[in-house]
Each structure stands twice: as C-alpha cells, then as structure tokens.
PDB file of C-alpha atoms in Angstrom:
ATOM      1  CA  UNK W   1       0.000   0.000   0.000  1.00  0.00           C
ATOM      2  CA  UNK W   2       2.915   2.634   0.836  1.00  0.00           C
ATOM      3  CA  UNK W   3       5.089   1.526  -1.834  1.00  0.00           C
ATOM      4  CA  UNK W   4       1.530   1.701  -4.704  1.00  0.00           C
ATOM      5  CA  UNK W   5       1.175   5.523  -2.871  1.00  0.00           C
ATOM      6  CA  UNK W   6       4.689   6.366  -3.010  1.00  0.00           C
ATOM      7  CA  UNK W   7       4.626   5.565  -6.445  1.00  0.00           C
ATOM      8  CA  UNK W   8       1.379   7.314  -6.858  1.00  0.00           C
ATOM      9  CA  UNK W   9       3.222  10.350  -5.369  1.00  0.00           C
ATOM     10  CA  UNK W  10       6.253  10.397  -7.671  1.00  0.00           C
ATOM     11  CA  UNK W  11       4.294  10.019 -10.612  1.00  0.00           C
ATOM     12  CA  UNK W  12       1.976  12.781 -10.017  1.00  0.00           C
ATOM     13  CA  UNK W  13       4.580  14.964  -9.293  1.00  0.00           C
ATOM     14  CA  UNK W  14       6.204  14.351 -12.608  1.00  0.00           C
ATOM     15  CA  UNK W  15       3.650  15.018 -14.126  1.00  0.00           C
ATOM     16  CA  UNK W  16       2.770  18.005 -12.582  1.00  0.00           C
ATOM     17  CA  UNK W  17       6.922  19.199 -12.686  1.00  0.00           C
ATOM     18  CA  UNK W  18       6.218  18.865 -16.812  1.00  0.00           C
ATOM     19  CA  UNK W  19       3.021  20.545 -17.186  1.00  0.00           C
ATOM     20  CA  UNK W  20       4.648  23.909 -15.224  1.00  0.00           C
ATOM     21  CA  UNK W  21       8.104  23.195 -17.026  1.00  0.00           C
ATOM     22  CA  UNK W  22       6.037  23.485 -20.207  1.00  0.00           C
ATOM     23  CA  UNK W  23       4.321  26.354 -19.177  1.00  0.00           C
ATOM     24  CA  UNK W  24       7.983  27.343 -18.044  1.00  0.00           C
ATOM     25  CA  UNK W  25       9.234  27.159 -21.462  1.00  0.00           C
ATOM     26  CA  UNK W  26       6.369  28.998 -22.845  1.00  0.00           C
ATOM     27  CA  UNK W  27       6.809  32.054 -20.436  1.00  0.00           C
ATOM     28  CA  UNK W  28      10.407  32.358 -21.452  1.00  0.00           C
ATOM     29  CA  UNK W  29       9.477  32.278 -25.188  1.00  0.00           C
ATOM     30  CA  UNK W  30       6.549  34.877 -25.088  1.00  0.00           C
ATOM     31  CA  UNK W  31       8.167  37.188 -22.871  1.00  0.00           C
ATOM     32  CA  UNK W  32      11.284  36.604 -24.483  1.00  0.00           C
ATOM     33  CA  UNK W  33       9.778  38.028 -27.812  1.00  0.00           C
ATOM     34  CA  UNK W  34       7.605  40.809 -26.031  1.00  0.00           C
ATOM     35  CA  UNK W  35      10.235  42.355 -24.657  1.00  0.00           C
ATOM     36  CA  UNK W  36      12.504  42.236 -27.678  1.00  0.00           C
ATOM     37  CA  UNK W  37       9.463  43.869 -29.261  1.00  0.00           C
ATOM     38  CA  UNK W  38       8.871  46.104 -27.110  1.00  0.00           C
ATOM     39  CA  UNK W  39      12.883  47.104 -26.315  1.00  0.00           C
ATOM     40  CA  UNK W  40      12.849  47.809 -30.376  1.00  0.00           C
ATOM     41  CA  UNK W  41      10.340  50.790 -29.999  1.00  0.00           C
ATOM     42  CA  UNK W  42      11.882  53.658 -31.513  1.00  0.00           C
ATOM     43  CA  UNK W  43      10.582  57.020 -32.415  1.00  0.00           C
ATOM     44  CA  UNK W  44      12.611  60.303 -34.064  1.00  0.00           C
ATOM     45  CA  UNK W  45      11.484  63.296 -33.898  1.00  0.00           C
ATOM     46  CA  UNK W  46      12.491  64.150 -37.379  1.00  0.00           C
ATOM     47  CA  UNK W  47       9.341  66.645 -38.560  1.00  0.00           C
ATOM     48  CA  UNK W  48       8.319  66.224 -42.211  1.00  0.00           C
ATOM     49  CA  UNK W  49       7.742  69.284 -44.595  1.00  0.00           C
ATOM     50  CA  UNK W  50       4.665  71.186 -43.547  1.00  0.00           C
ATOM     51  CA  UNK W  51       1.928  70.504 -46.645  1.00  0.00           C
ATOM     52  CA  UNK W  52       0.528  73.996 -46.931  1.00  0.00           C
ATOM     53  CA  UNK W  53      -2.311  74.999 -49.020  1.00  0.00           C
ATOM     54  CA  UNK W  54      -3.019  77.928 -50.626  1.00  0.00           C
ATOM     55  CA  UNK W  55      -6.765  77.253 -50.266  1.00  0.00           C
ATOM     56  CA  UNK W  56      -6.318  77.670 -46.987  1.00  0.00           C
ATOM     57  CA  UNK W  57      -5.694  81.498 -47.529  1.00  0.00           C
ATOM     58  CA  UNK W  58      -7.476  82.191 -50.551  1.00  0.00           C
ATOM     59  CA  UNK W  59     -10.205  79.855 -51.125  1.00  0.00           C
ATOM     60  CA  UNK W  60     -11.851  79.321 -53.781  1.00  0.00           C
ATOM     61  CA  UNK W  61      -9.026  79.767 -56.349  1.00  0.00           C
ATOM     62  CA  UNK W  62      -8.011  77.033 -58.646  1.00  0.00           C
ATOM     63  CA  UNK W  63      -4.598  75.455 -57.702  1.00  0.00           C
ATOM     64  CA  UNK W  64      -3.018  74.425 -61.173  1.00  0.00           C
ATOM     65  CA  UNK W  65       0.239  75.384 -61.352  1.00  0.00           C
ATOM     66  CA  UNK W  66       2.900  75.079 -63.567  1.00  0.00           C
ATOM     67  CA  UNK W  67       6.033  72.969 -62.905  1.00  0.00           C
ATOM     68  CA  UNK W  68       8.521  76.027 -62.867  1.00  0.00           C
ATOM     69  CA  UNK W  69      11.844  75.805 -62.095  1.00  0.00           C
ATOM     70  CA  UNK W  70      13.869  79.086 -60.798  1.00  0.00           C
ATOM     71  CA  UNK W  71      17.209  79.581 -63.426  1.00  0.00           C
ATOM     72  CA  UNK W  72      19.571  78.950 -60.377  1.00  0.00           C
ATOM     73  CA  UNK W  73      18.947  74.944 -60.735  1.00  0.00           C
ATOM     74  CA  UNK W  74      16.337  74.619 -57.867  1.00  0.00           C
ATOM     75  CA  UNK W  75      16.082  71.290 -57.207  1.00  0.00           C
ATOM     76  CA  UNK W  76      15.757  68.042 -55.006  1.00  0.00           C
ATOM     77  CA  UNK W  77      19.295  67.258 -54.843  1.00  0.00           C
ATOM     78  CA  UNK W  78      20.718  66.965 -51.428  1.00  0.00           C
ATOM     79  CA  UNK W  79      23.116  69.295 -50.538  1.00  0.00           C
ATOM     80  CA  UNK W  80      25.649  68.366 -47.883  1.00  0.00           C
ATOM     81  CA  UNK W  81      28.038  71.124 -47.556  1.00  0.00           C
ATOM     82  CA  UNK W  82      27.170  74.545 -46.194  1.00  0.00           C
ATOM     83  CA  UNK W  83      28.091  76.773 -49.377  1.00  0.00           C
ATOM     84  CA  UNK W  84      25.946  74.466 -51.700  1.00  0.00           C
ATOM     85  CA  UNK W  85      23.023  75.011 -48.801  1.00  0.00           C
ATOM     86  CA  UNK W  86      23.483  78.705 -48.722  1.00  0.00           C
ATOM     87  CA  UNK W  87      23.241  78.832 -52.707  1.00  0.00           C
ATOM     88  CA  UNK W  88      19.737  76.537 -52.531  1.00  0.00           C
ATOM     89  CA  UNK W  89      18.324  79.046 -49.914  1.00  0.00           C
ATOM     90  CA  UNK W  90      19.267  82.098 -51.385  1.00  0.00           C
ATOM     91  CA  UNK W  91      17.887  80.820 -55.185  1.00  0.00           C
ATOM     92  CA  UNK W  92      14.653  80.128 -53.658  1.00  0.00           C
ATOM     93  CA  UNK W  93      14.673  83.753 -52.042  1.00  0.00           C
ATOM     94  CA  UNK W  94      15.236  85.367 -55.620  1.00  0.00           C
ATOM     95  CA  UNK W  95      12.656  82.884 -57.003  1.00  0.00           C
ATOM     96  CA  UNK W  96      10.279  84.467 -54.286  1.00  0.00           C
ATOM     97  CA  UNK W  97      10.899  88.228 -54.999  1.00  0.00           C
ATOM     98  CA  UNK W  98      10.709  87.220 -58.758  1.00  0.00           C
ATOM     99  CA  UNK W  99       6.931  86.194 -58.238  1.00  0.00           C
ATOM    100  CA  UNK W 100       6.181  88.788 -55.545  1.00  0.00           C
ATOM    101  CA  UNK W 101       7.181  91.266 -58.632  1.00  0.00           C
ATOM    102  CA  UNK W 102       4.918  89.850 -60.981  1.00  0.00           C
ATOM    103  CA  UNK W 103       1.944  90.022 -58.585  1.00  0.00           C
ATOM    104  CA  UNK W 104      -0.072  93.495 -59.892  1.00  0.00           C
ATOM    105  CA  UNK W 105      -0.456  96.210 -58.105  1.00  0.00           C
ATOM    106  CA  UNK W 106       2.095  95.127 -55.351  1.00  0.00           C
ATOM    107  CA  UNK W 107       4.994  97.351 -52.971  1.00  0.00           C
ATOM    108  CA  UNK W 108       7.771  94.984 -53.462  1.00  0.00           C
ATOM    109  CA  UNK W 109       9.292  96.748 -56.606  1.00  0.00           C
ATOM    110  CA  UNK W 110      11.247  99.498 -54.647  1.00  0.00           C
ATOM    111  CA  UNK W 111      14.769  98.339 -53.546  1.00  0.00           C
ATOM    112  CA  UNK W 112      13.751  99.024 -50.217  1.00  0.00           C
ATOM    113  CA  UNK W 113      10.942  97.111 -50.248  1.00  0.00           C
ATOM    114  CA  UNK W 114      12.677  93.929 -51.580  1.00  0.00           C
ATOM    115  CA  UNK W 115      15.887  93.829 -49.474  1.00  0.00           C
ATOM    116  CA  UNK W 116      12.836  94.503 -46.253  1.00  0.00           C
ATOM    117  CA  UNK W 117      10.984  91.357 -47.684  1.00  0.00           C
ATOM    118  CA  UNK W 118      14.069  89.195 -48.327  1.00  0.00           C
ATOM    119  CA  UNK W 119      15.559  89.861 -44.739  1.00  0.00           C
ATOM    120  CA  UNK W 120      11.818  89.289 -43.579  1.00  0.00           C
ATOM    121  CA  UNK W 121      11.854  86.120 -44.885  1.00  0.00           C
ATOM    122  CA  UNK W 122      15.447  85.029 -43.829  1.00  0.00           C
ATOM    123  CA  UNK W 123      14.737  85.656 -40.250  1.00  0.00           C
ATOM    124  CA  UNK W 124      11.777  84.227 -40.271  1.00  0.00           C
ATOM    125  CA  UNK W 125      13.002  80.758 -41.243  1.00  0.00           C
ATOM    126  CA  UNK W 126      16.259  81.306 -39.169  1.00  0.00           C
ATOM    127  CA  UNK W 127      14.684  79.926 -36.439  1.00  0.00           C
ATOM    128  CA  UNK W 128      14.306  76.302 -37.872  1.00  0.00           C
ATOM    129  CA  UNK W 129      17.109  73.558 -38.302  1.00  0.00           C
ATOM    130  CA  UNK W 130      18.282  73.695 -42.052  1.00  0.00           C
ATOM    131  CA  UNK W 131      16.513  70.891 -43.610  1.00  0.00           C
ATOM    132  CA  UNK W 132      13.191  73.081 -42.326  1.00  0.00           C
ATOM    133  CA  UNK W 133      14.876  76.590 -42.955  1.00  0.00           C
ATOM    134  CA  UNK W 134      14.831  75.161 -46.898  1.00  0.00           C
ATOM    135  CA  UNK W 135      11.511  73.458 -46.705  1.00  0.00           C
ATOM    136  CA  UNK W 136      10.491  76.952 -45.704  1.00  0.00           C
ATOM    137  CA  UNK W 137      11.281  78.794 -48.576  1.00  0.00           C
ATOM    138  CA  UNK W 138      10.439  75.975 -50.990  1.00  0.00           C
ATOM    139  CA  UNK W 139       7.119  76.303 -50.156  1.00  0.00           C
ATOM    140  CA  UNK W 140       6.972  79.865 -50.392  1.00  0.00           C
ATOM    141  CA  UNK W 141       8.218  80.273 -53.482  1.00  0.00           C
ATOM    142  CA  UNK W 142       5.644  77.097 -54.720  1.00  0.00           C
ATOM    143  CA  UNK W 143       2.870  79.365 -53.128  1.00  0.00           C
ATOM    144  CA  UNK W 144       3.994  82.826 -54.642  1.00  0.00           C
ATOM    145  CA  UNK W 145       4.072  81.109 -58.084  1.00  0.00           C
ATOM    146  CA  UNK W 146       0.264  79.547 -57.407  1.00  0.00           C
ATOM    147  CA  UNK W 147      -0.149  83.379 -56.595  1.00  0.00           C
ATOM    148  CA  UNK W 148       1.122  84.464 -60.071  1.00  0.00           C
ATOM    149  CA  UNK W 149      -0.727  81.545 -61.912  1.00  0.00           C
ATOM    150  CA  UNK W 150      -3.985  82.522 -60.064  1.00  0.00           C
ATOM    151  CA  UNK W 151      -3.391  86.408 -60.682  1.00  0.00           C
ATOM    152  CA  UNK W 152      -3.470  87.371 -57.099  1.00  0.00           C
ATOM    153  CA  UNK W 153      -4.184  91.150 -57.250  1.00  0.00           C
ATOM    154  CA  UNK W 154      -6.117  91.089 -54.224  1.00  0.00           C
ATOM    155  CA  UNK W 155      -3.802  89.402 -52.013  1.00  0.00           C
ATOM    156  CA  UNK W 156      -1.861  91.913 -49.743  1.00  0.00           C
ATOM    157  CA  UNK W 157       2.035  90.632 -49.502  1.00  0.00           C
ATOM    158  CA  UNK W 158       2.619  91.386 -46.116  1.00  0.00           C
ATOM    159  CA  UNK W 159      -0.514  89.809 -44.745  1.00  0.00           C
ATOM    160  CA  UNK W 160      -0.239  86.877 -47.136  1.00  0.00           C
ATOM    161  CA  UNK W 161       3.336  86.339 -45.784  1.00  0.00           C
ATOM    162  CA  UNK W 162       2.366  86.302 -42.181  1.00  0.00           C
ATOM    163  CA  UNK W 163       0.062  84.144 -42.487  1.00  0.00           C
ATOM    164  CA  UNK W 164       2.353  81.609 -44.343  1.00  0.00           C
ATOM    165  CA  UNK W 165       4.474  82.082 -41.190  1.00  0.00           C
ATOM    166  CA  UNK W 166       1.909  81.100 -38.755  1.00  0.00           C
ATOM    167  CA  UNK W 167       0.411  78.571 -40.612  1.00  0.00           C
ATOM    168  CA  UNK W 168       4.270  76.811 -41.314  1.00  0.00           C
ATOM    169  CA  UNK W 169       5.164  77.235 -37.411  1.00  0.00           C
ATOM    170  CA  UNK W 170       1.776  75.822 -36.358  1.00  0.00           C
ATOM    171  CA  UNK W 171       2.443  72.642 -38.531  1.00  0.00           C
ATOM    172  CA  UNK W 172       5.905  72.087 -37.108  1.00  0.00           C
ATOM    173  CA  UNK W 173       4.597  72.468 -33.776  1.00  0.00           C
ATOM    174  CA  UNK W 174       1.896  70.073 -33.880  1.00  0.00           C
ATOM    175  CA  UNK W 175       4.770  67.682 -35.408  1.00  0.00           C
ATOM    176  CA  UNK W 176       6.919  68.704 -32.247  1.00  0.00           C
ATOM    177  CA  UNK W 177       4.300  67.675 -30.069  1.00  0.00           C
ATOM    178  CA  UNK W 178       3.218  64.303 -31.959  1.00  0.00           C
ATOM    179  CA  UNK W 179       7.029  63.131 -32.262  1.00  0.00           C
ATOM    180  CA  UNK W 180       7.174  64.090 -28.279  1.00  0.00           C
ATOM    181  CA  UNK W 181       3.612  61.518 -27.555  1.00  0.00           C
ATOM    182  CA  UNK W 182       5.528  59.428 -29.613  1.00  0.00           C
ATOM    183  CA  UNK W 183       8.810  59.607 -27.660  1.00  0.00           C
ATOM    184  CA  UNK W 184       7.443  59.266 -24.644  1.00  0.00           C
ATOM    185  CA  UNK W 185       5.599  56.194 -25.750  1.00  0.00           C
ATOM    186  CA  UNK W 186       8.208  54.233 -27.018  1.00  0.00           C
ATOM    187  CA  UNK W 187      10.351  55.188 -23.923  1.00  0.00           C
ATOM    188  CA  UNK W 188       7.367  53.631 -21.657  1.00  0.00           C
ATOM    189  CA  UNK W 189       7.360  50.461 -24.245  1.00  0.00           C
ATOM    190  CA  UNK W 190      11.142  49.798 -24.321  1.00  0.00           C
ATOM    191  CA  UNK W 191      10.478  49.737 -19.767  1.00  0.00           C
ATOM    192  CA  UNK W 192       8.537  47.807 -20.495  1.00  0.00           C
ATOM    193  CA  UNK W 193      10.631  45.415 -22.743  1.00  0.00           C
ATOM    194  CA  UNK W 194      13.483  45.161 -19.857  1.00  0.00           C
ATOM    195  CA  UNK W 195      10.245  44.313 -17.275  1.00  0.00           C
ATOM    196  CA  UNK W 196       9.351  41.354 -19.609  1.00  0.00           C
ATOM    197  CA  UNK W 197      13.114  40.492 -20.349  1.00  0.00           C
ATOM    198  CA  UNK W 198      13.579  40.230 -16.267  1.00  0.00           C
ATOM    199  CA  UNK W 199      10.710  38.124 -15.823  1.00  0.00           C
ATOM    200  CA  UNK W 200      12.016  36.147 -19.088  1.00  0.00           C
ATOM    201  CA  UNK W 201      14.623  35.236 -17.215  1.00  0.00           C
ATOM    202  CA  UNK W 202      12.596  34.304 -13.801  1.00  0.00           C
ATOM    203  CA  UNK W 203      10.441  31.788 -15.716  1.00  0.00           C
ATOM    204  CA  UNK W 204      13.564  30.479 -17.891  1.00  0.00           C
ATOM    205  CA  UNK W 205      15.037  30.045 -13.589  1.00  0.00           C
ATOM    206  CA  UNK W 206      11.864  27.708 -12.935  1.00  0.00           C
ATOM    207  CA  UNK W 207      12.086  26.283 -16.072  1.00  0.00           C
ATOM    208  CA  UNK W 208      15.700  25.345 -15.347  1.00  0.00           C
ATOM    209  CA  UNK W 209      14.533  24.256 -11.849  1.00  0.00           C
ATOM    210  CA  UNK W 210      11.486  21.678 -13.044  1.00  0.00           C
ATOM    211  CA  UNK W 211      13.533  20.431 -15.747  1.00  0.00           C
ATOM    212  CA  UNK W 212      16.204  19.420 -13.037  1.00  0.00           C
ATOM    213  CA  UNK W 213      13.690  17.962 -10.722  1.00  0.00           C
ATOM    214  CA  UNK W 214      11.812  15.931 -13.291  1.00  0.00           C
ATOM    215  CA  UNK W 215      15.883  14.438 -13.856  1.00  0.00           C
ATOM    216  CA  UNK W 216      16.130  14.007 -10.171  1.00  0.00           C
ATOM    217  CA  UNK W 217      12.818  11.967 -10.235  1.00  0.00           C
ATOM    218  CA  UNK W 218      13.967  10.086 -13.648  1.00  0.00           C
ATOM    219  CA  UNK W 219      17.444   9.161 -11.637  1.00  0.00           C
ATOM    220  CA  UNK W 220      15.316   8.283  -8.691  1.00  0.00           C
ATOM    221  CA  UNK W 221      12.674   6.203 -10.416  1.00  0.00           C
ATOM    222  CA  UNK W 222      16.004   3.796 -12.272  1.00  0.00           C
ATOM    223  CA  UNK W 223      17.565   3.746  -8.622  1.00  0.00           C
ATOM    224  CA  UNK W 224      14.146   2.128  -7.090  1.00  0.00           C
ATOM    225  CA  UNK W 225      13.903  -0.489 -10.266  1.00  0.00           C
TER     226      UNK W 225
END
C-alpha cells in the first residue's frame, strides 16, 4: 500500500513538474519576444515638410500650377556642404521676390521694399534647423508662383506672408508635439521590454529548476527499479 502511494506520489509529481516546465518554457518564449518587441520601440522626432495649401488662404481659387523651375537649378538634390546650402536658400529667395514682382499692383518693386521682404523672410526661417529653414522657402516660393498663376491682385504681400508664417510654425509644432507623444511612448514600451526580459529570465530560472527535478525523479525512479 505505501510503496503503490509512493509511487502514486512520484508520478503525479512528474507530471505536474512537466506541465509547469512546459508552461515554463512557454513564459520564457513569449516574454522573451515581447520584450525584444517592445525594447525595439523607436521614435525620431524628425518633422516632415509642412503641406501647406493655398486654399487655406485664398479659397476658392483654382490650384493648377505650372512645374517652374527658378534659373539657379532649384532642385531636389541633397546638398551636404554649407556653401551648396546657402546657394539653394538664397535661389529660392530670388525665385520668391521674382513672383512677388509679378503680382499686380504690389509694394515689393522698390529696392527698399525687396531687401525689407528678403531679410523678412530670412529671419523668419532662421529659427528652424536647415533641412526646415529650406523646406520653408520651398514652399513659399511654390505658393507665390500659385499666386502668379492665379493672378493674385487682391492678395496683400505682407498679410499673405504672415500668415504663411503662422500657418508653417503651427504645422511644425503640432509635429513637435506628436514626435514628443511618440517619444514618450516608445520610452514607456522599451520599460517595459526590460520588465518582460527580467521576468524572461525568472520563468527560464523555474524552467531550469522543473527540468532538473523531473531528472532528479527520472534518476530516482532507475535507482528504485
């Protein structure tokens, strides 16, 4: 009778040391891969070009415009020295005051007026990292041209170029703020990662410690037969 409940004993407790060595095992896997998932998180807080529209300031005007390159090579090509960057920024200026002059009935034809606008427009996008600072102007001078296209004689420059300031910083802001949700988010996720990685390695401990015990009770079991 004690031998059949000894034996009774021993076998339910294999069984039992394989069911949570199992679930052991699984633990280790899943939380193993969570937290390698979750460790992985990244976010940048690069901020994409602000879209802007010039519906948005004069609506409704049609927005066909032609594909019009400025004669100092404006183009996509990334620049990665600092005199190649100034000579981008500066063509897109001239390309502005070009279109700005072709608006009728407008103040910018007076020296005055145009070295006022250009320096405007230079400090305004000062404040912006240089991959912005160009975006800035880019735009501009792809919304002065939609201007010209549209025949914009009742657009007033210096209102329409605040407003194109305001509209461009509130874009980047409410980037700013997104790519900060987003930092802090995948800060909280990769905690989370280690959390799961330190509990990985708790359940791969028990796994370790029922697969050792269910050896102990194979040894055992060949030592009574």
């Amino acid at each position: 009778m004690l031998k059949f409940m000894e034996k009774s004993f021993f076998s339910l407790v294999q069984k039992l040391g394989l069911i949570f060595a199992l679930i052991s095992f699984t633990m280790v896997v899943f939380l193993g891969w969570f937290g390698y998932e979750k460790i992985s998180s990244q976010a940048t807080d690069d901020i994409n070009t602000p879209i802007i529209s010039l519906a948005k300031y004069q609506n409704p005007i049609s927005l066909q415009v032609d594909n019009v390159e400025s004669q100092q090579s404006i183009g996509n090509t990334k620049k990665n020295t600092q005199i190649l960057f100034d000579q981008e920024f500066d063509a897109y200026i001239e390309q502005i005051m070009t279109n700005l002059q072709m608006l009728p009935h407008q103040t910018v034809e007076s020296s005055d007026a145009q070295f006022q606008t250009k320096v405007m427009i230079k400090i305004k996008s000062n404040v912006y990292v240089p991959a912005l600072k160009l975006s800035y102007v880019k735009s501009l001078s792809k919304l002065t041209r939609q201007l010209v296209n549209v025949g914009g004689n009742q657009v007033n420059i210096d209102e329409f170029l605040h407003w194109y300031d305001q509209e461009f910083a509130r874009q980047v802001e409410l980037q700013t703020q997104q790519n900060l949700i987003k930092m802090g988010t995948a800060k909280s996720d990769q905690m989370t990662g280690f959390i799961s990685l330190a509990m990985m390695g708790a359940a791969l401990g028990f796994f370790i410690m029922f697969v050792m015990m269910l050896a102990m009770l194979r040894i055992e079991k060949n030592t009574r037969t």
